[in-house]
Amino acid sequence: MDADARREPWRETTDRRKEDEARMNIVVCVKYVPDAQSERTFQESDNTVDRAVDGLLSELDEYAVEEALKIVEAAGEGEVTVVTVGPGAAADALKKALQMGADKGVHVQDEALHGSDAVATSLVLAKAVEKATDGSPELVLTGMSSTDGVMGVVPAMLAERLGLPQVTYASELTVGDGKVTIRRDGDTASETIEASLPALVSVTDQINEPRYPSFKGIMAAKKKPVEAWSLADLGVDAGDVGLDAAWTAVVSFAKRPPREQGQLVTDEGDGGTKLAEFLSAQKFL
Amino acid sequence: MAEVLVLADHAGGRLRKATAELLTLARRLGEPSAVHVGPGADTAQKTYAKYGAHKVYVVDDADAGSYLVAPQAEVLAQLIEKVSPAAVLIPSNAAGKEIAARLAIKSGSGLITDAVDVRAGDDGAPETTQSVFAGSYTVTAKVTTGTPIICVKPNSAAIEASPEAGAVESVDVTISDAAKAAKITDAQPKKATGRPELTEAAIVVSGGRGTGGDFSPVEEFADSLGAAVGASRAAVDAGWYPHSNQVGQTGKQVSPQLYVAAGISGAIQHRAGMQTSKTIVAVNKDEEAPIFELVDFGVVGDLFSVLPQATAEVKKRKG
C-alpha cells in the first residue's frame, strides 16, 4: 500500500471497483448461413435447409460483433467471445469475427445437431454461453435475426433460457452503471428501453457500420483461441436436439413458380396514364 | 370444441387489424378466445365478439405495457396451463414473435412464425403455410410438441364477422418481477402521417435510390391511392426515410394487395420483404432492374414524371 492509499484507504477500493465496472466481457452469438446470393434450397431427404452451398457469417451478426468491439474499446478493457453452433464450415463465421477483432471463439459442433430448430439451437447456445462465462454472463449480444431462417426468435428464446431481460432491436446501445440503455425505432414511437445487467441485447443494421478486417486483424486471428465443444461437453442430451427432437416439422416444401413477368411499357410521355389504367383495370381505383 | 387463444394486438384498447384476422383464422381450428393484456378491454370487447370470440380473457395490468414482451408471455403460459387450448395465435410482428419465442420455451411448445395461412390439417391439428428464402419457396409445417404456437403475418386473411358472446372473464395471473426487467423509459410518438400502417395496408408505395432523396412524388401517389409509404434499405441508409418504413429483410415484410416500387432496383434484400404481394408494379429508369422480373406491370421511365402523371390520373378517375 502506498502512502496515499494509507491516508485515504477508500481510494484503492474505489479505483478497483471502477476498474471492475469498466471491464466488459461480452458474448456474441453468431450464425453461419448460406449465402443469400447463391441458390438456396432444401434437402429432399429430410426437408432441412441445404447447407452445402457457400456460407458465411450472417451479415446481420456483423453488427453485433462490431458493437461488442466498440463497447470493449470504449471501456478500455474486456473480452469479446464469439459463439456459434453449426457444422465444420461454421468455423468460417468465427474466423471472420476474430478477424474483425473478437478475442476468442467457441464452436459447438456435433453430428446430432443436424436439423435442430430454434428451440434446440437456443438450448445449445444457452449452455455454451453459460460455459463460456462460468455461469455468469454479463452482456450477450446477437443480431436481429439470421439471414436464412429469419424467424428472429432465437434472441428471445436465449434470454428466456438464461433468465435474462431481453432488450431487442437496438439501433443505439449504451452500457454503463450496471445497466444497458437502448433506443429503438418502433412502429408508432421511438422508444428508450432500460434493463440492468446481466442482459441480452439484439441489434439492428442501423446501429453501426461493421469494420472490414484489417491485414493485421487477419494475421492476428490465426493465433486466437477457438474452443471446440461437443454436446457432451455442454451436458446437452443428444436426444434433445436435431431433426427428430424438433418441436415443429416441415410437412412439405415447394419451389414457388417464378412470377411471370407481366406487361412492361416504356414511358413515352404517357407512362403514368398507362399505370393508372392498369390499376383501374385491376380494380384498385 | 377446443379453445384457440388469440393474443390481441392493441394500444390501450385500440385494436390493430391483425387481431380480427387472427380471430377469423382461429375459427377454423376451434372456438376463439381473445386474450387482452393491459387496459382498454371495454373498448375492444365489441370487436372481439364481432369476429367470433366466445370469451375474452382480460388481464388489466396497467404496468404490462411498460415492459417488453415478457409479461404477455407469462400471461399466455398461465392460460395454456389453465385451459389447454388447441393452439395459440399471435401476430407475426417483432414483438409478437418474441412473446411467442418466450412462450414456446416456457410451455415446452413448438413455434411457427411468419405463417401466411393456418388451417386444420387431416388430423385436425393446425397446419401452416410460410414463404421462405425471399419468397422462392413455400413450406407447409406443423407443430409436433406441446401447444401449437403460431405467429401469423398481417394481411394473411380477409376478415369475416361471425358474432359470438365475447364473454369477458377477468383472469388473475401473476406477472413476476423478472418479467418486468426491461422497461420502456421513454417513448417519443412519431408524427402522425394519416397514412395506414405499413404492414396492414392494402396498398404500399415504396421509394428507393431513384428518388434521390425526394419522396414527394412517392408520397403523393401513395396518398392518391390511400396507401402506406415504404422505403428501400438504400433510401433508409441514406437517411431519406425512417427505418420504421423500411421494406425488406431487415425492415418490414409486407404482403399487400398492391405493391408499387418506385426507383427501387429490387435487390434480394428488398424482395424478401415484398415478394408475396399479390400484385406488383414498378417504375424504374433502368429496364434491366431486377425488380422488373417480378412485376405484373412495369413502366421503364423516370419516376419524377411517371408518378405525378399517374397521381393526377388516379385522382381524376376516383373523381
XYZ file of C-alpha atoms in Angstrom:
604
model
C 0.000 0.000 0.000
C 1.490 3.347 -0.915
C 1.403 6.447 1.251
C -1.696 7.972 -0.409
C -3.717 4.854 -0.033
C -2.737 4.569 3.614
C -4.034 8.031 4.280
C -7.142 7.537 2.158
C -7.970 3.850 2.303
C -11.183 4.329 0.272
C -9.130 5.375 -2.710
C -7.766 1.969 -3.514
C -11.104 0.198 -3.269
C -12.929 2.816 -5.315
C -10.330 2.610 -8.025
C -10.523 -1.119 -8.100
C -14.303 -1.076 -8.333
C -14.105 1.392 -11.169
C -11.780 -0.965 -12.939
C -14.164 -3.883 -12.488
C -17.030 -1.837 -13.816
C -15.090 -0.719 -16.831
C -14.101 -4.225 -17.749
C -16.756 -5.640 -20.077
C -16.925 -9.267 -21.039
C -19.284 -9.766 -23.918
C -20.508 -12.913 -25.603
C -21.716 -12.531 -29.182
C -23.784 -15.338 -30.702
C -23.338 -15.681 -34.451
C -24.625 -17.943 -37.195
C -23.119 -19.408 -40.320
C -25.681 -19.127 -43.105
C -25.983 -19.990 -46.790
C -25.017 -17.014 -48.942
C -28.225 -15.207 -49.926
C -26.722 -14.531 -53.324
C -26.464 -18.253 -54.051
C -29.299 -20.626 -54.909
C -30.746 -21.596 -51.530
C -32.772 -24.777 -51.290
C -33.896 -27.696 -49.131
C -32.584 -31.256 -48.961
C -35.096 -33.726 -50.406
C -34.120 -36.393 -47.874
C -35.270 -34.660 -44.686
C -36.739 -31.244 -45.580
C -33.880 -29.363 -43.895
C -32.032 -26.383 -45.299
C -29.299 -27.464 -47.687
C -26.089 -26.141 -46.129
C -23.818 -27.458 -48.842
C -23.963 -24.137 -50.656
C -21.350 -21.487 -49.879
C -21.845 -19.980 -46.486
C -20.651 -17.028 -44.472
C -21.085 -15.107 -41.228
C -24.691 -13.906 -41.292
C -24.458 -10.276 -42.344
C -26.764 -9.192 -39.526
C -24.406 -10.717 -36.933
C -21.565 -8.462 -38.066
C -23.394 -5.556 -36.430
C -23.418 -7.398 -33.094
C -19.701 -8.208 -33.358
C -18.912 -4.584 -34.238
C -20.980 -3.253 -31.342
C -19.245 -5.615 -28.899
C -15.843 -4.468 -30.118
C -16.843 -0.821 -29.747
C -18.098 -1.342 -26.187
C -14.904 -3.094 -25.099
C -12.745 -0.490 -26.842
C -14.622 2.290 -25.061
C -14.362 0.510 -21.706
C -10.659 0.077 -22.316
C -10.701 -3.439 -21.000
C -12.627 -6.599 -21.568
C -13.054 -9.521 -23.860
C -15.313 -10.429 -26.761
C -16.139 -14.122 -27.116
C -17.921 -15.274 -30.249
C -20.080 -18.391 -30.035
C -21.505 -20.361 -32.933
C -23.426 -23.605 -33.243
C -23.043 -25.291 -36.594
C -21.240 -27.717 -38.870
C -17.483 -27.669 -39.583
C -17.795 -24.915 -42.160
C -19.247 -22.626 -39.488
C -15.636 -22.081 -38.376
C -15.557 -19.518 -41.208
C -18.121 -17.405 -39.373
C -15.956 -17.439 -36.236
C -12.861 -16.649 -38.274
C -14.499 -13.561 -39.745
C -15.488 -12.336 -36.271
C -11.974 -12.979 -34.918
C -10.502 -11.117 -37.885
C -12.740 -8.175 -37.083
C -11.215 -8.152 -33.596
C -13.052 -10.571 -31.304
C -10.728 -12.217 -28.769
C -11.773 -15.838 -28.823
C -14.205 -18.231 -30.403
C -16.379 -21.122 -29.313
C -17.564 -23.623 -31.896
C -20.236 -26.069 -30.818
C -20.274 -28.864 -33.316
C -21.935 -32.241 -33.131
C -23.377 -34.674 -35.641
C -26.532 -34.845 -33.553
C -27.233 -31.144 -34.152
C -28.286 -31.587 -37.769
C -31.822 -30.360 -38.321
C -32.076 -28.571 -34.969
C -34.845 -25.985 -34.759
C -34.751 -22.625 -32.977
C -35.801 -24.254 -29.700
C -32.867 -26.683 -29.739
C -30.443 -24.066 -31.040
C -31.355 -21.746 -28.183
C -30.771 -24.584 -25.706
C -27.291 -25.301 -27.045
C -26.419 -21.598 -27.244
C -27.596 -21.063 -23.676
C -25.388 -23.896 -22.389
C -22.434 -22.636 -24.420
C -22.868 -19.065 -23.153
C -23.028 -20.365 -19.581
C -19.914 -22.474 -20.009
C -18.011 -19.677 -21.701
C -18.807 -17.300 -18.838
C -18.542 -19.723 -15.902
C -22.273 -19.481 -15.455
C -22.498 -15.719 -15.160
C -22.839 -13.908 -18.478
C -22.615 -10.145 -18.235
C -23.767 -8.996 -21.642
C -24.910 -11.204 -24.506
C -25.233 -9.636 -27.943
C -26.952 -11.033 -31.034
C -28.040 -9.825 -34.441
C -31.736 -9.097 -35.021
C -32.284 -12.344 -36.939
C -30.395 -14.735 -39.174
C -30.489 -14.184 -42.904
C -31.646 -17.741 -43.663
C -34.243 -18.803 -41.096
C -35.227 -15.167 -40.412
C -37.628 -16.145 -37.632
C -35.908 -13.695 -35.305
C -36.866 -15.757 -32.251
C -33.544 -17.150 -31.017
C -32.577 -13.988 -29.054
C -35.845 -14.098 -27.089
C -35.564 -17.865 -26.532
C -31.985 -17.494 -25.391
C -32.954 -14.727 -22.954
C -35.757 -16.901 -21.588
C -33.380 -19.826 -21.081
C -30.663 -17.708 -19.479
C -33.230 -15.925 -17.330
C -32.068 -12.567 -18.662
C -34.037 -9.483 -19.618
C -34.118 -9.116 -23.374
C -33.671 -5.736 -24.963
C -34.140 -6.217 -28.658
C -33.852 -4.350 -31.956
C -31.422 -1.767 -30.626
C -30.467 0.974 -33.037
C -28.379 2.630 -30.306
C -26.815 0.982 -27.279
C -25.180 2.438 -24.170
C -23.657 0.306 -21.435
C -22.729 1.754 -18.066
C -23.617 1.991 -14.370
C -24.567 -1.667 -14.387
C -27.273 -1.279 -16.993
C -27.952 -1.181 -20.712
C -29.971 1.521 -22.384
C -31.116 1.207 -25.957
C -33.083 3.239 -28.408
C -35.274 1.527 -30.905
C -37.362 2.650 -33.780
C -40.846 1.253 -33.142
C -43.855 1.426 -35.431
C -45.545 4.233 -33.562
C -42.814 5.665 -31.377
C -39.103 5.910 -30.882
C -38.563 4.095 -27.599
C -35.873 4.158 -24.939
C -35.562 0.906 -23.038
C -33.531 0.119 -19.947
C -32.515 -3.081 -18.235
C -29.948 -3.856 -15.605
C -27.041 -6.145 -16.354
C -26.753 -9.010 -16.987
C -28.882 -8.688 -20.104
C -29.287 -9.853 -23.662
C -29.377 -7.232 -26.400
C -30.130 -7.754 -30.075
C -29.018 -5.069 -32.511
C -30.286 -3.961 -35.915
C -28.350 -2.992 -39.012
C -28.925 0.653 -38.056
C -26.608 0.549 -35.056
C -23.192 0.859 -36.690
C -21.016 0.261 -39.758
C -19.203 -3.074 -39.275
C -15.463 -2.781 -39.891
C -13.632 -4.748 -42.528
C -10.900 -6.975 -41.115
C -7.517 -5.268 -41.486
C -4.446 -7.166 -42.668
C -3.209 -7.065 -39.083
C -6.569 -8.390 -37.902
C -6.444 -11.247 -40.387
C -2.946 -12.238 -39.261
C -3.794 -11.905 -35.565
C -6.924 -14.050 -35.933
C -4.797 -17.062 -36.809
C -3.366 -17.114 -33.291
C -6.631 -16.546 -31.446
C -8.046 -19.463 -29.450
C -11.129 -21.314 -30.684
C -12.664 -23.838 -28.328
C -14.380 -26.835 -29.922
C -17.190 -28.167 -27.763
C -19.467 -31.126 -28.327
C -22.917 -31.634 -26.849
C -21.347 -33.856 -24.208
C -19.014 -31.020 -23.198
C -22.088 -28.888 -22.603
C -24.066 -31.587 -20.840
C -26.762 -31.494 -23.513
C -28.508 -34.770 -24.282
C -28.214 -35.562 -27.995
C -31.865 -36.650 -27.876
C -32.907 -33.062 -27.123
C -31.534 -31.641 -30.358
C -31.555 -32.397 -34.056
C -34.307 -33.084 -36.513
C -36.044 -35.835 -34.525
C -36.252 -33.662 -31.437
C -37.619 -30.641 -33.284
C -40.903 -29.359 -31.901
C -42.049 -28.421 -35.389
C -41.852 -30.280 -38.687
C -41.787 -29.209 -42.293
C -44.529 -31.297 -43.886
C -43.653 -30.320 -47.439
C -41.890 -27.655 -49.444
C -42.374 -26.465 -52.979
C -40.416 -24.096 -55.142
C -42.640 -21.204 -55.935
C -43.154 -20.849 -59.650
C -41.194 -17.782 -60.708
C -43.500 -14.837 -61.130
C -44.209 -14.435 -64.767
C -43.127 -11.067 -65.924
C -46.155 -9.005 -66.720
C -46.533 -6.138 -69.073
C -43.598 -3.745 -69.421
C -44.089 -0.362 -71.074
C -41.539 2.323 -71.826
C -42.602 5.803 -70.811
C -43.159 7.937 -73.857
C -44.945 10.713 -72.065
C -47.935 8.552 -71.145
C -46.353 6.050 -68.706
C -48.223 7.471 -65.721
C -51.567 7.325 -67.521
C -50.919 3.740 -68.557
C -50.036 2.868 -64.972
C -53.325 4.364 -63.749
C -55.190 2.465 -66.481
C -53.626 -0.790 -65.307
C -54.611 -0.072 -61.692
C -58.121 0.767 -62.812
C -58.414 -2.444 -64.860
C -57.228 -4.395 -61.776
C -59.927 -2.631 -59.740
C -57.537 -0.830 -57.403
C -59.240 2.511 -58.037
C -64.741 -27.733 -29.223
C -61.319 -26.735 -28.035
C -60.428 -23.154 -27.344
C -57.975 -21.260 -29.515
C -56.224 -18.368 -27.797
C -55.703 -15.194 -29.823
C -53.354 -12.596 -28.360
C -54.831 -9.183 -29.093
C -52.572 -6.585 -30.640
C -53.743 -3.283 -29.253
C -52.683 0.062 -27.864
C -54.836 0.983 -24.864
C -57.759 -0.979 -26.319
C -57.399 0.353 -29.847
C -57.078 -2.840 -31.875
C -54.882 -3.375 -34.872
C -56.396 -5.123 -37.854
C -54.315 -8.247 -37.283
C -56.455 -9.146 -34.263
C -59.631 -9.530 -36.338
C -57.663 -11.538 -38.905
C -56.417 -13.910 -36.222
C -59.921 -14.335 -34.761
C -61.187 -15.145 -38.274
C -58.446 -17.754 -38.755
C -58.849 -19.180 -35.245
C -62.418 -20.207 -36.069
C -61.001 -22.818 -38.451
C -59.275 -24.508 -35.521
C -61.794 -24.209 -32.691
C -63.550 -21.620 -30.560
C -61.585 -18.376 -30.426
C -60.866 -16.688 -27.088
C -59.271 -13.263 -27.192
C -56.518 -12.522 -24.686
C -56.358 -8.860 -23.739
C -53.362 -7.751 -21.679
C -53.428 -4.171 -20.422
C -56.114 -1.515 -20.201
C -58.914 -0.810 -22.702
C -60.676 -4.192 -22.785
C -64.082 -2.443 -22.568
C -63.407 -0.619 -25.827
C -62.127 -3.697 -27.621
C -64.755 -6.172 -26.364
C -67.282 -5.407 -29.148
C -64.727 -6.144 -31.833
C -63.700 -9.408 -30.191
C -67.338 -10.521 -30.068
C -67.998 -9.415 -33.639
C -65.186 -11.560 -35.024
C -66.137 -14.694 -33.173
C -64.561 -14.601 -29.713
C -66.589 -16.787 -27.353
C -64.572 -15.493 -24.435
C -62.307 -12.570 -23.708
C -59.609 -13.109 -21.085
C -58.668 -9.800 -19.561
C -55.507 -9.116 -17.611
C -55.882 -5.499 -16.652
C -52.344 -4.848 -15.515
C -51.629 -1.186 -16.094
C -47.907 -1.912 -15.944
C -47.845 -4.565 -18.645
C -47.458 -2.056 -21.440
C -44.347 -0.516 -19.910
C -42.307 -3.682 -20.218
C -41.121 -5.634 -23.211
C -42.874 -8.884 -24.155
C -42.125 -10.956 -21.027
C -45.428 -10.113 -19.214
C -47.543 -11.225 -22.195
C -45.550 -14.455 -22.424
C -46.220 -15.160 -18.745
C -49.948 -14.473 -19.136
C -50.230 -16.830 -22.101
C -48.172 -19.543 -20.389
C -50.538 -19.455 -17.409
C -53.589 -19.551 -19.693
C -52.193 -22.564 -21.553
C -51.930 -24.342 -18.193
C -55.462 -23.365 -17.303
C -57.454 -24.024 -20.481
C -55.273 -26.375 -22.601
C -56.047 -24.620 -25.882
C -55.818 -26.283 -29.305
C -53.482 -23.510 -30.438
C -52.271 -20.003 -29.638
C -52.306 -17.449 -32.442
C -50.114 -14.345 -32.162
C -49.486 -11.560 -34.694
C -46.215 -12.146 -36.528
C -44.618 -8.779 -35.857
C -41.401 -8.125 -33.948
C -42.998 -8.067 -30.505
C -45.418 -10.907 -31.280
C -42.625 -13.208 -32.372
C -40.640 -12.506 -29.201
C -43.657 -13.158 -26.988
C -44.156 -16.412 -28.878
C -40.484 -17.325 -28.515
C -40.508 -16.940 -24.732
C -43.861 -18.706 -24.534
C -42.545 -21.659 -26.546
C -39.704 -22.208 -24.082
C -41.902 -21.638 -21.012
C -44.607 -24.045 -22.162
C -42.448 -26.608 -23.958
C -44.255 -25.961 -27.213
C -43.262 -25.817 -30.844
C -43.391 -22.446 -32.576
C -44.060 -21.451 -36.163
C -43.583 -17.826 -37.203
C -44.408 -15.838 -40.332
C -47.319 -18.060 -41.336
C -49.384 -16.701 -44.213
C -52.097 -19.320 -43.771
C -53.392 -21.569 -40.989
C -55.908 -24.359 -41.342
C -56.848 -27.618 -39.655
C -54.790 -30.477 -41.103
C -56.031 -34.019 -41.738
C -55.716 -34.883 -38.061
C -57.426 -31.652 -37.023
C -54.164 -30.149 -35.743
C -53.122 -26.811 -37.228
C -51.106 -26.787 -40.411
C -49.438 -23.629 -41.654
C -48.012 -22.163 -44.833
C -44.907 -19.957 -44.883
C -42.955 -18.322 -47.633
C -39.168 -18.718 -47.223
C -35.879 -17.798 -48.904
C -37.080 -14.404 -50.104
C -40.331 -15.915 -51.309
C -38.733 -18.516 -53.556
C -40.154 -21.497 -51.613
C -43.468 -22.283 -49.979
C -43.304 -24.501 -46.912
C -46.091 -26.369 -45.131
C -45.382 -27.038 -41.476
C -46.933 -28.224 -38.241
C -46.117 -28.192 -34.563
C -45.346 -31.628 -33.177
C -44.767 -30.890 -29.479
C -46.850 -29.105 -26.894
C -49.457 -26.493 -27.730
C -49.061 -25.184 -31.289
C -47.904 -21.548 -31.084
C -48.358 -19.867 -34.421
C -47.437 -16.337 -35.465
C -49.462 -15.189 -38.456
C -48.399 -12.311 -40.681
C -50.775 -9.381 -41.033
C -52.876 -9.342 -44.219
C -52.946 -13.146 -44.372
C -56.722 -13.474 -44.111
C -59.750 -11.499 -45.182
C -61.595 -10.613 -42.000
C -65.120 -12.020 -41.639
C -67.577 -11.164 -38.901
C -69.205 -14.032 -37.026
C -70.745 -12.666 -33.837
C -70.373 -14.609 -30.612
C -70.846 -13.726 -26.971
C -67.381 -12.409 -26.246
C -67.983 -13.015 -22.551
C -65.421 -11.127 -20.530
C -63.562 -13.219 -17.998
C -61.121 -11.457 -15.778
C -58.106 -13.655 -15.122
C -55.850 -13.497 -12.152
C -52.342 -14.050 -13.311
C -49.191 -13.057 -11.605
C -46.618 -11.194 -13.563
C -43.253 -11.868 -11.986
C -40.683 -9.223 -11.177
C -38.328 -10.917 -13.631
C -40.794 -10.179 -16.431
C -40.534 -6.507 -15.547
C -36.817 -6.275 -16.139
C -36.736 -4.499 -19.489
C -38.567 -1.220 -19.007
C -39.657 1.284 -21.620
C -38.489 4.525 -20.014
C -39.376 6.894 -22.803
C -41.466 6.825 -25.967
C -41.470 9.655 -28.459
C -44.547 9.185 -30.636
C -43.973 9.515 -34.349
C -45.584 12.372 -36.169
C -48.922 11.087 -37.449
C -48.914 10.875 -41.234
C -52.580 9.957 -41.610
C -51.457 7.038 -43.778
C -52.265 3.415 -42.989
C -49.661 1.365 -41.202
C -47.147 -0.319 -43.462
C -47.745 -3.961 -42.553
C -51.540 -3.589 -42.515
C -52.024 -1.510 -45.642
C -53.820 -2.957 -48.664
C -51.594 -0.845 -50.902
C -47.939 0.110 -50.353
C -45.964 2.571 -52.468
C -42.203 2.455 -51.847
C -39.339 4.647 -52.955
C -35.660 3.813 -53.309
C -32.361 5.161 -54.507
C -34.054 6.511 -57.641
C -35.869 9.160 -55.603
C -32.546 10.863 -54.943
C -33.944 11.722 -51.513
C -37.104 13.425 -52.753
C -40.019 11.252 -51.617
C -42.724 13.769 -52.521
C -43.848 12.038 -55.764
C -43.924 8.713 -53.879
C -45.954 10.180 -51.013
C -48.366 11.986 -53.307
C -49.008 8.845 -55.342
C -49.474 6.872 -52.120
C -51.984 9.424 -50.858
C -53.987 9.299 -54.088
C -54.343 5.541 -53.527
C -54.803 5.703 -49.737
C -51.592 3.706 -49.448
C -48.785 3.338 -46.919
C -45.310 4.581 -47.838
C -42.321 2.259 -47.759
C -38.631 2.696 -48.489
C -35.767 0.514 -49.635
C -32.730 -0.082 -47.443
C -30.663 2.186 -49.701
C -33.085 5.058 -49.099
C -33.131 4.434 -45.342
C -29.345 4.096 -45.101
C -29.039 7.412 -46.952
C -31.210 8.971 -44.256
C -34.009 9.866 -46.664
C -36.760 7.968 -44.855
C -37.223 6.486 -41.353
C -36.120 2.941 -40.664
C -39.612 2.050 -39.458
C -40.749 2.407 -43.077
C -38.090 0.099 -44.484
C -39.378 -2.813 -46.537
C -37.044 -5.783 -46.787
C -35.250 -8.415 -44.817
C -34.050 -6.043 -42.110
C -37.196 -3.959 -42.175
C -40.834 -4.872 -42.550
C -42.167 -7.803 -44.509
C -45.292 -6.666 -46.301
C -47.859 -8.628 -48.227
C -50.353 -6.084 -49.587
C -52.836 -6.456 -52.422
C -50.782 -3.986 -54.443
C -47.110 -3.073 -54.106
C -45.617 -0.226 -56.097
C -41.798 0.034 -56.210
C -40.533 3.370 -57.480
C -36.833 3.826 -58.142
C -36.023 0.510 -56.428
C -33.720 -1.898 -58.243
C -35.065 -4.959 -56.430
C -32.075 -6.487 -54.639
C -32.751 -9.800 -52.874
C -32.785 -7.953 -49.551
C -35.764 -5.906 -50.729
C -37.507 -8.790 -52.432
C -37.531 -10.720 -49.168
C -39.838 -8.043 -47.791
C -42.374 -7.726 -50.603
C -42.294 -10.722 -52.901
C -45.512 -12.198 -51.533
C -47.509 -9.089 -52.513
C -50.468 -10.023 -54.695
C -49.889 -7.508 -57.481
C -46.534 -5.833 -58.066
C -45.920 -2.685 -60.084
C -42.568 -0.966 -60.652
C -41.329 2.284 -62.100
C -37.626 2.412 -62.849
C -35.373 4.187 -65.329
C -33.250 1.072 -65.795
C -35.036 -1.549 -67.845
C -32.500 -4.137 -66.603
C -33.511 -3.592 -62.969
C -34.219 -6.998 -61.339
C -37.467 -5.667 -59.880
C -38.993 -5.940 -63.365
C -38.648 -9.760 -63.154
C -41.375 -9.708 -60.505
C -43.827 -7.205 -61.836
C -47.324 -7.586 -63.149
C -46.942 -4.162 -64.691
C -43.796 -2.094 -65.136
C -43.001 1.317 -66.504
C -39.490 1.961 -67.757
C -39.202 5.661 -67.103
C -38.394 8.482 -64.709
C -40.458 8.296 -61.538
C -40.465 12.099 -61.365
C -42.626 12.279 -64.490
C -44.447 8.925 -64.322
C -45.691 9.155 -60.714
C -47.110 12.714 -60.866
C -48.945 11.842 -64.069
C -50.275 8.638 -62.527
C -51.299 10.589 -59.398
C -53.291 13.081 -61.463
C -54.929 10.293 -63.454
C -55.857 8.325 -60.314
C -57.399 11.420 -58.736
C -59.347 12.123 -61.936
C -60.688 8.569 -62.138
C -61.584 8.487 -58.470
C -63.408 11.794 -59.025
